[in-house]
C-alpha positions as CSV (number, residue, x, y, z in Angstrom):
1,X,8.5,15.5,0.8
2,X,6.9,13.8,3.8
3,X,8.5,10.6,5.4
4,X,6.7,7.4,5.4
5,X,6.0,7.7,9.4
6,X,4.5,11.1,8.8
7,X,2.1,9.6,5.5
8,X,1.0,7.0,7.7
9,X,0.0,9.1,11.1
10,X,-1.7,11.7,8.6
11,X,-3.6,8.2,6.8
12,X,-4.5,7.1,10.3
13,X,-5.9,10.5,11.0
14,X,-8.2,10.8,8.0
15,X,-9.2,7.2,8.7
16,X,-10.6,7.9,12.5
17,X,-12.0,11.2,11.2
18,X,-14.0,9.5,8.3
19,X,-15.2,6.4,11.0
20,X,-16.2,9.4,13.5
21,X,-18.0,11.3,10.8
22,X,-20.1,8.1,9.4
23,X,-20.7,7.0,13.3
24,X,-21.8,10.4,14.0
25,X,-24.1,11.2,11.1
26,X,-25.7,7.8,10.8
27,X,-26.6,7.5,13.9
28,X,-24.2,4.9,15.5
29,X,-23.0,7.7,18.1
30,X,-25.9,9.4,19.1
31,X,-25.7,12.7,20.3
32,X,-29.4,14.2,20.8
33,X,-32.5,12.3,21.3
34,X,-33.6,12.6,18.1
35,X,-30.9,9.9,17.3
36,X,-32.9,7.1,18.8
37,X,-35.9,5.5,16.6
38,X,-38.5,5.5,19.4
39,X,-41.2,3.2,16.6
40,X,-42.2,-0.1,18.2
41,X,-42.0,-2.5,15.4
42,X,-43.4,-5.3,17.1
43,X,-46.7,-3.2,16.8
44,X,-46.0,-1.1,13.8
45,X,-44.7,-3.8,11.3
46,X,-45.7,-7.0,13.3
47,X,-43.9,-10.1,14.2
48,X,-43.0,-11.7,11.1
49,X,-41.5,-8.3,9.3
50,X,-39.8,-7.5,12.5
51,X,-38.1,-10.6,12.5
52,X,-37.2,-9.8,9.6
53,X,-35.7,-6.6,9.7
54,X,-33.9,-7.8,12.8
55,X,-32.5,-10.5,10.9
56,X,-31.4,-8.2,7.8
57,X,-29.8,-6.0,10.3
58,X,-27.6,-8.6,11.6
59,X,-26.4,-10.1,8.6
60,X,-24.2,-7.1,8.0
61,X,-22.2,-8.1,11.0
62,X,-20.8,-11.2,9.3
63,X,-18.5,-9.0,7.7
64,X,-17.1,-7.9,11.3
65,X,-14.1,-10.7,11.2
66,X,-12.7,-9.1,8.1
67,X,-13.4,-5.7,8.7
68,X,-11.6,-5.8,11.9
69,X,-8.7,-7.4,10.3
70,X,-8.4,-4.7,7.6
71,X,-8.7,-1.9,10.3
72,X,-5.7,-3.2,12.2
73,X,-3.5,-3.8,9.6
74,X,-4.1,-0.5,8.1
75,X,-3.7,0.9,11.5
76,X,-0.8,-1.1,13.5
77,X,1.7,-1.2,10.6
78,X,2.9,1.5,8.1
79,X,0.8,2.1,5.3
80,X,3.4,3.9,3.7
81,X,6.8,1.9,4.1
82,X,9.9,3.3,2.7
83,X,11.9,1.3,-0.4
84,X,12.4,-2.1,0.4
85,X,16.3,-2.3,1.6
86,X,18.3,-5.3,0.5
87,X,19.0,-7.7,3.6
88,X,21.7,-9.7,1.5
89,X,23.4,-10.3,-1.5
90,X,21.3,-11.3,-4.0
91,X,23.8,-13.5,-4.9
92,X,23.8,-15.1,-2.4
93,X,19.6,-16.1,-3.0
94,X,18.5,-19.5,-3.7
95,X,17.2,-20.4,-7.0
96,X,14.2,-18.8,-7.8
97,X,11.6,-20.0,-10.6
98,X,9.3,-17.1,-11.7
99,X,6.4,-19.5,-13.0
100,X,3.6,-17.9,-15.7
101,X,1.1,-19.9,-16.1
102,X,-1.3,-19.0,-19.2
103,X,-4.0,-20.8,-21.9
104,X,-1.9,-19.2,-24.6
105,X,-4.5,-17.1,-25.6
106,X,-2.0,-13.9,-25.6
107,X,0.9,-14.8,-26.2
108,X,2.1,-11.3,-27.3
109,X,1.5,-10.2,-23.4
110,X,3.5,-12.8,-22.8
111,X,6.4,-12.5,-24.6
112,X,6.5,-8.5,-23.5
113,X,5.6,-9.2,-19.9
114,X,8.6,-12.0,-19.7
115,X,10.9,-9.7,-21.1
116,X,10.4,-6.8,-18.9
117,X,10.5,-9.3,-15.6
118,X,13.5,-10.7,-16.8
119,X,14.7,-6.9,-16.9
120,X,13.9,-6.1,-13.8
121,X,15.1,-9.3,-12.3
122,X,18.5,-7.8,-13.6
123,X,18.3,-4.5,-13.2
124,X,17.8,-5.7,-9.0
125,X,20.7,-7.9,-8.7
126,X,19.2,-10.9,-9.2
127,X,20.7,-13.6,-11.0
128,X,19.9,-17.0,-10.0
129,X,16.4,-17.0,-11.4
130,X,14.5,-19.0,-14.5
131,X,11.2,-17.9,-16.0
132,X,9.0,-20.4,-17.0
133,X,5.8,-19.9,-18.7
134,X,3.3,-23.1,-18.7
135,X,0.5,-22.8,-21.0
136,X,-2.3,-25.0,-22.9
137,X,-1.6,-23.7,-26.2
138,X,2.5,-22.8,-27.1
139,X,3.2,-19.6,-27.4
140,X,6.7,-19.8,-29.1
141,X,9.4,-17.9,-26.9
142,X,12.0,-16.6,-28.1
143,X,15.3,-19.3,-27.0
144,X,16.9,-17.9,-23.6
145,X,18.9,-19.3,-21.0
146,X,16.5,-17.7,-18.7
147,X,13.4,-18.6,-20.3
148,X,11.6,-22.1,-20.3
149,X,8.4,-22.8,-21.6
150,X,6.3,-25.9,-20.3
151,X,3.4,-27.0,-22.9
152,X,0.9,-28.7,-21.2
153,X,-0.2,-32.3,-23.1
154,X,-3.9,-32.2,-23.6
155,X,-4.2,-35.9,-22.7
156,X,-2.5,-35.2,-19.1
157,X,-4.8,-36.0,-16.8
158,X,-4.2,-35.7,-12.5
159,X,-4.9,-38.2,-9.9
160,X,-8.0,-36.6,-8.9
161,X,-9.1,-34.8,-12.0
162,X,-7.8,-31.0,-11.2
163,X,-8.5,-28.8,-13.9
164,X,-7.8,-25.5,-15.3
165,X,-4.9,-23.8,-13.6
166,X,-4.6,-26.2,-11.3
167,X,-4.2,-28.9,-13.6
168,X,-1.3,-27.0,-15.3
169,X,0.2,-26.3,-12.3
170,X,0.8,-29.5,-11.3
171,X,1.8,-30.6,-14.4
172,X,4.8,-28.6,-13.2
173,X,5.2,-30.6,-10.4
174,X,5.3,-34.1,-11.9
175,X,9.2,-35.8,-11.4
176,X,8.8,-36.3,-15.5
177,X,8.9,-32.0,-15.7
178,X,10.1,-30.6,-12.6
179,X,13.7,-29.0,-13.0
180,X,13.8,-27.8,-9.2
181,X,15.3,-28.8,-6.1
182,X,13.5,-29.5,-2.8
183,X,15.0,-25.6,-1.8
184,X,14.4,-23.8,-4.7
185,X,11.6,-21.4,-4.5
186,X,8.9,-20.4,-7.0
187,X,7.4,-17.2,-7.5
188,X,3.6,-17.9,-8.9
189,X,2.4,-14.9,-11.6
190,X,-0.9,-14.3,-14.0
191,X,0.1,-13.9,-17.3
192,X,-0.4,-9.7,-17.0
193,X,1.5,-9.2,-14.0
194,X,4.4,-7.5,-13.5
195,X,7.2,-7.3,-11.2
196,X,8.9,-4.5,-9.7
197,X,12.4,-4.1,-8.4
198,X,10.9,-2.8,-4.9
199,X,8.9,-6.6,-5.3
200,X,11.8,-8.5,-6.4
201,X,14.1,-6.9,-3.3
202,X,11.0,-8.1,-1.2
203,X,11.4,-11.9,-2.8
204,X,14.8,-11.7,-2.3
205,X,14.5,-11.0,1.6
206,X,11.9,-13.8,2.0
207,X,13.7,-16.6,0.5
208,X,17.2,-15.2,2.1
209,X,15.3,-15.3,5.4
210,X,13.5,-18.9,5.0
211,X,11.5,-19.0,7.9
212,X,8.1,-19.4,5.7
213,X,7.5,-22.0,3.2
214,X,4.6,-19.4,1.8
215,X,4.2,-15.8,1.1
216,X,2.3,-13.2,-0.7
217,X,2.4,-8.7,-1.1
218,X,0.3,-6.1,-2.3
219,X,-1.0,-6.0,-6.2
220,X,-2.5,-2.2,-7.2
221,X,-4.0,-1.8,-10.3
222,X,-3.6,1.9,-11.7
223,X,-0.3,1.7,-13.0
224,X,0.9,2.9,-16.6
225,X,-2.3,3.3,-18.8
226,X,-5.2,2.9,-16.8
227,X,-7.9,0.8,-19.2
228,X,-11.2,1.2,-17.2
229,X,-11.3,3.8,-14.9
230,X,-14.4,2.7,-13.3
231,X,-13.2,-1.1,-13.1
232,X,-9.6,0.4,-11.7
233,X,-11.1,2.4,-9.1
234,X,-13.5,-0.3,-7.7
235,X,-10.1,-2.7,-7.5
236,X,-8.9,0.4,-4.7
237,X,-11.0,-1.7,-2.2
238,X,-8.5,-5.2,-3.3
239,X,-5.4,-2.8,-2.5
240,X,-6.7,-2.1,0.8
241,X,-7.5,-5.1,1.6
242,X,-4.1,-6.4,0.9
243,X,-2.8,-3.8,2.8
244,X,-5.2,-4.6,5.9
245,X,-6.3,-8.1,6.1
246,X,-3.6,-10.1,4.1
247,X,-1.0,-8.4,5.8
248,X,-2.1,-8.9,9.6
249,X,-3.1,-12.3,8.8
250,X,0.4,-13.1,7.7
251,X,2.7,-10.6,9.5
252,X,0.6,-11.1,12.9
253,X,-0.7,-15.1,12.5
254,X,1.5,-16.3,10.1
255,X,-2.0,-18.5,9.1
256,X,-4.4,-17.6,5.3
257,X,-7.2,-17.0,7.9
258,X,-9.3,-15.6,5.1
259,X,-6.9,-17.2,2.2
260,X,-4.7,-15.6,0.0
261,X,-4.8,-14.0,-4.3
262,X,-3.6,-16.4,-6.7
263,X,-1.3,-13.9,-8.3
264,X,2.4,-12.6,-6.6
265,X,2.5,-16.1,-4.7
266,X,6.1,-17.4,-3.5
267,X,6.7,-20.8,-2.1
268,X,9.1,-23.3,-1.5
269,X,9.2,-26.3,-3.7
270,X,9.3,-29.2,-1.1
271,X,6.0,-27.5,0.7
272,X,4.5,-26.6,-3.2
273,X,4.8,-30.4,-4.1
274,X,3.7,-31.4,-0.5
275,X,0.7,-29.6,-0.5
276,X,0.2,-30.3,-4.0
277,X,-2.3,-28.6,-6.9
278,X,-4.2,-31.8,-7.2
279,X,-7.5,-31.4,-5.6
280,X,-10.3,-32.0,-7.7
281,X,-12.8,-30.5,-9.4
282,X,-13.9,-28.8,-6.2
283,X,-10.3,-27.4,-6.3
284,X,-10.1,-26.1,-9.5
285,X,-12.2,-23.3,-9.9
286,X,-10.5,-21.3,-6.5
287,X,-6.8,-23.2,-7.0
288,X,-5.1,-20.7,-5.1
289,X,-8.2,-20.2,-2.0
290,X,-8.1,-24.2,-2.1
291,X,-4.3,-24.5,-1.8
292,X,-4.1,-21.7,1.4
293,X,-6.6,-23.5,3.1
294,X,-4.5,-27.5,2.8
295,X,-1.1,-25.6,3.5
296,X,-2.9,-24.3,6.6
297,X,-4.4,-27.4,7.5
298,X,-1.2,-29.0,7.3
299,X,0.8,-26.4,9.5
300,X,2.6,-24.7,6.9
301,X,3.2,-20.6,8.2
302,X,3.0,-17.8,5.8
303,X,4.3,-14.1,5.6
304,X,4.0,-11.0,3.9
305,X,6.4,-10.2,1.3
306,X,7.3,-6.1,1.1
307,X,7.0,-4.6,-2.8
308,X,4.5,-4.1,-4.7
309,X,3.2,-5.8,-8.1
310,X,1.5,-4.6,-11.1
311,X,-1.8,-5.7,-12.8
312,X,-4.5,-4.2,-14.3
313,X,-8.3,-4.6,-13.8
314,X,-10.6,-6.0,-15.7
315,X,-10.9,-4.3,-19.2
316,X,-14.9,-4.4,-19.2
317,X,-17.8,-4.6,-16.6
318,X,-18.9,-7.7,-18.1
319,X,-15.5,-9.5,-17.3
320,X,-15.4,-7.6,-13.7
321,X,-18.4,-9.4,-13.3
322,X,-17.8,-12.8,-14.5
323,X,-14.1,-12.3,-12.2
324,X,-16.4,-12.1,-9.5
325,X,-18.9,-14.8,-9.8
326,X,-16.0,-16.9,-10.6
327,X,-14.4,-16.4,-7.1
328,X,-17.3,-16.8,-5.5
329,X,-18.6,-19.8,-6.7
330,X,-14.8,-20.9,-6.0
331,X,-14.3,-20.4,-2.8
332,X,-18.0,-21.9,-1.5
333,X,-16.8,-25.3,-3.1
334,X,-13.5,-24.9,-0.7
335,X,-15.8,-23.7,2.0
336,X,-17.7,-26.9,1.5
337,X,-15.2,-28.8,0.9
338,X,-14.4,-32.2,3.3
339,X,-10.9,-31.8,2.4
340,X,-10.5,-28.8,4.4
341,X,-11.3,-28.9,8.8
342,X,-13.8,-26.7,9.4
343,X,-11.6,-24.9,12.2
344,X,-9.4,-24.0,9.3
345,X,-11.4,-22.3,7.0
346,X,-14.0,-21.0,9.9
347,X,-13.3,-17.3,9.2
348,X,-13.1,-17.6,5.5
349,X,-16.7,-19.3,5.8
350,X,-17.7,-16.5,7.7
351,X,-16.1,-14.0,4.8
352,X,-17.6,-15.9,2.0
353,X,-21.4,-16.1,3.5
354,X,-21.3,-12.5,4.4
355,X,-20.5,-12.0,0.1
356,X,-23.6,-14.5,-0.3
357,X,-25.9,-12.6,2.1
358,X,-24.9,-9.3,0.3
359,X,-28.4,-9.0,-1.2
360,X,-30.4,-9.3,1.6
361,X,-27.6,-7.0,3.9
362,X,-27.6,-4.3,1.2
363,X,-31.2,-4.2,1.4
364,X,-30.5,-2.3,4.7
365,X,-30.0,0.5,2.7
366,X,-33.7,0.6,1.7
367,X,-35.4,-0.9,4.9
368,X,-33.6,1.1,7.1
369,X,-34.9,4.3,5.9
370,X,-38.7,2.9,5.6
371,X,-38.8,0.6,8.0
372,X,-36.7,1.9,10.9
373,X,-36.0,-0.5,13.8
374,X,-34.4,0.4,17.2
375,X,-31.2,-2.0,18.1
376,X,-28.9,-1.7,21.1
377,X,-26.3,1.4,20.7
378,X,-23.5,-1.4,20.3
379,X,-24.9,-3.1,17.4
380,X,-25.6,0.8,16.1
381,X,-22.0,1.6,16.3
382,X,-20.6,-1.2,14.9
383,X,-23.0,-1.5,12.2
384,X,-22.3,2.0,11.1
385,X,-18.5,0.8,11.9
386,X,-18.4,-1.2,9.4
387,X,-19.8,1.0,6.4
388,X,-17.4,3.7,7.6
389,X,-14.1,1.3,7.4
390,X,-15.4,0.2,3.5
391,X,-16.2,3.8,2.4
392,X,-12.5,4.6,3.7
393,X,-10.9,1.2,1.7
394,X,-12.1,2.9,-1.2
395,X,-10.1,5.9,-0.4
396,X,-6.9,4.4,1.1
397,X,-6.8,2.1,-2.7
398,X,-6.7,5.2,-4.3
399,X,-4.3,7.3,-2.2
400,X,-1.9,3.9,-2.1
401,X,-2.4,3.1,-6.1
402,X,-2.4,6.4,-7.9
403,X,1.0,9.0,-7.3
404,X,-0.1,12.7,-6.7
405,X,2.9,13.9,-8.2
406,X,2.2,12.1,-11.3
407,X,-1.6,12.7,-11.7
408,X,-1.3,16.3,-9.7
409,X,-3.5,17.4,-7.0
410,X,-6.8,18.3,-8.5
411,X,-7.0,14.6,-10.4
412,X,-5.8,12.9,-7.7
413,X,-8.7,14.1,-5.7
414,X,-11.2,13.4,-8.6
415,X,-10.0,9.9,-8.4
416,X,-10.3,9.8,-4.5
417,X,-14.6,10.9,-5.5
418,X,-14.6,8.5,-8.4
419,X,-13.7,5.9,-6.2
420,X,-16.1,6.8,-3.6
421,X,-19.0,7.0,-6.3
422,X,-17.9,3.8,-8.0
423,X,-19.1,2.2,-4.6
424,X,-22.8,2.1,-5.7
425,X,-22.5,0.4,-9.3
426,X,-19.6,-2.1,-7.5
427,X,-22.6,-3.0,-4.7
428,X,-24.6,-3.8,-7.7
429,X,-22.0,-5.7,-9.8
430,X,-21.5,-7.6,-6.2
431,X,-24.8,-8.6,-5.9
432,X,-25.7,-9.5,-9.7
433,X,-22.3,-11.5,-9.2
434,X,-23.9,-13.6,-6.1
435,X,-27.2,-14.4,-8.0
436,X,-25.3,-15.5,-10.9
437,X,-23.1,-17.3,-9.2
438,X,-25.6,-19.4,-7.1
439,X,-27.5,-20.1,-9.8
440,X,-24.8,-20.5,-12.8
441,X,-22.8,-23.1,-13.9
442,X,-20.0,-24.1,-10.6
443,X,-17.2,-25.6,-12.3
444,X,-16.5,-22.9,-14.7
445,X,-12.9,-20.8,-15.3
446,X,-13.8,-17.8,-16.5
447,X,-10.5,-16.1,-18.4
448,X,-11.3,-12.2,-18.6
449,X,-9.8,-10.3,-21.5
450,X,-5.9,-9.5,-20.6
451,X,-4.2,-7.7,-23.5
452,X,-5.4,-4.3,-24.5
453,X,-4.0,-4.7,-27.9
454,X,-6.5,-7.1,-28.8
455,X,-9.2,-5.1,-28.2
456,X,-7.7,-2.6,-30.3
457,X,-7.7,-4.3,-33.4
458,X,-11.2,-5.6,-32.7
């Protein structure tokens, strides 16, 4: 069985192979003369469609920031790290609160999940912990010394107006409710997720360590019984991604430079309260993008946590879509926000406009092909850069997420291609999601369909 260095030097291979090959074949390293388009558009097309083609060609280096970012993180630390190792006693670990926040419209998801994290809390060690489950609607937990459950009163209202999660959350943070001290630490879950022991070993070293008020690790999505296979494989690019760009930004920076999930979350009460939930409207619909940015503005540092965590993706195109809309739409009202300084949130502005221009950069694609343009080699390679790293997150999801030895060789590379075909319809659920989402309804919080059972006995 191969060794963690070994997996990653072999992932780092495949990875420069697949970026020559695209860079190659595409054009961005040209090797004959027939590589170079020798039309002159300025006659050809004329001025105002070669303007135009210009421009749509570099739109699609807006996304240059983040792609960089995932390429070094996948490339300067292990992709493949070992077991998290214990760096204390966990009894010797501050309190920790493992905080659930739900509407209550599952409440037999959430009865199972808090049992099996309570579980594995034990099963690692841990012992000074509380779960607490804060919901709109109650969902009637069973009595345990372990367990607390926080019922949200439909006339609270916040300061500002926060609504939605954020309003529950810092409901949880009023003196009236709070159990916690200043140095406790809270762990911040969806109501699907699930911990594992490698996670909670990885919690364990954070808060034992204390040198960051904030942290977040990786989610992957195809554990147990996979529900959607197209919707799982499309959610390979989120693993990546946390496995690239959240973890340079926070092992390397220290800073949310492109902001952070709202799932497998861990802070420190006295920075949680500090920072507060409590941000408006505008706040609401992207709590957890909106909360990065003001902890970041206010000089609070951040880290990446080691262990994984366990969703699952969205049950049905339809709620993959809305999931979509509904962070986008989120995080443009943090990116306009006056709350935030621009020089705070200037790459996640960046991030966020290249997902609104997706339409018109996608449209490369087409124009390209029909309308071909010459550019500088530079702009060539990168351009043809850039595809080649997000073909190859695809890829790297699926090889982090699904186990060969469980799924065997020849599925495991079917999922690999699925992944790699699922690119196509995810482009287009991307861009439907962008129309929508300018044009919808802003202040909107979409809850997708969580518990399989339900659907069952539809």
């Amino acid at each position: 069985m191969m060794n963690s260095t070994t997996k990653h030097l072999l992932h780092c291979v495949l990875l420069i192979t697949v970026i020559v090959t695209f860079e190659v074949f595409s054009g961005g390293i040209k090797i004959d003369e027939n590589s170079f388009t020798i039309v002159d558009p300025w006659t050809e097309y004329g001025q105002l469609a070669t303007i135009l083609l210009y421009l749509l060609r570099f739109l699609t280096l807006l996304t240059l920031p983040q792609v960089l970012f995932n390429f070094c993180g996948l490339v300067f630390y292990n992709a493949f790290p070992e077991k998290v190792v214990l760096k204390g006693s966990p009894l010797l670990a501050p309190f920790i609160c493992i905080r659930v926040v739900t509407r209550g419209d599952f409440p037999e998801l959430v009865k199972m999940n808090v049992l099996r994290n309570i579980n594995t809390c034990l099963d690692t060690g841990l012992e000074n912990f509380l779960i607490e489950v804060v919901t709109d609607k109650a969902v009637h937990l069973a009595q345990h010394r372990r367990i607390r459950e926080i019922v949200v009163p439909k006339e609270y209202k916040t300061r500002t107006g926060a609504l939605f999660k954020s309003r529950a959350l810092q409901y949880c943070l009023e003196d009236k409710v709070n159990v916690l001290n200043d140095n406790d630490w809270i762990v911040h879950l969806d109501e699907e997720t699930l911990l594992t022991e490698n996670s909670v070993r990885g919690i364990i070293n954070f808060v034992l360590d204390g040198k960051h008020p904030f942290g977040q690790g990786l989610i992957t999505y195809a554990n147990e019984n996979v529900v959607n296979w197209l919707t799982t494989l499309a959610d390979s690019f989120r693993v990546s991604d946390d496995m690239g760009k959240l973890r340079l930004q926070f092992k390397l920076f220290h800073k949310p430079l492109f902001s952070w999930k709202g799932s497998y979350v861990v802070t420190q009460v006295e920075a949680e309260r500090s920072v507060s939930f409590d941000n408006g409207i505008d706040g609401s619909v992207a709590e957890d993008c909106f909360f990065a940015m003001r902890a970041f503005s206010q000089g609070y540092t951040f880290n990446f946590i080691e262990g994984e965590m366990y969703e699952k993706s969205p049950f049905t195109l339809l709620d993959f879509l809305q999931q979509r809309k509904r962070w986008l739409q989120g995080i443009l009202l943090v990116v306009h926000s006056k709350m935030i300084p621009f020089r705070h949130k200037l790459l996640l502005g960046i991030s966020v406009y290249s997902w609104v221009t997706m339409p018109l950069s996608t449209s490369n694609i087409i124009f390209a092909g029909l309308y071909p343009i010459p550019c500088p080699n530079l702009v060539d390679f990168i351009c043809a850069f850039i595809a080649a790293i997000n073909i190859y997150m695809y890829v790297f999801g699926v090889i982090k997420s699904f186990s060969l030895y469980r799924f065997g060789l020849l599925k495991f590379l079917a999922c690999v291609l699925g992944a790699v075909c699922t690119i196509p319809v995810n482009v287009v659920i991307e861009n439907v999601a962008v129309i929508w989402g300018l044009v919808g309804k802003k202040h909107k919080f979409y809850v997708v369909q969580k518990d399989v059972r339900a659907m069952e006995t539809v």
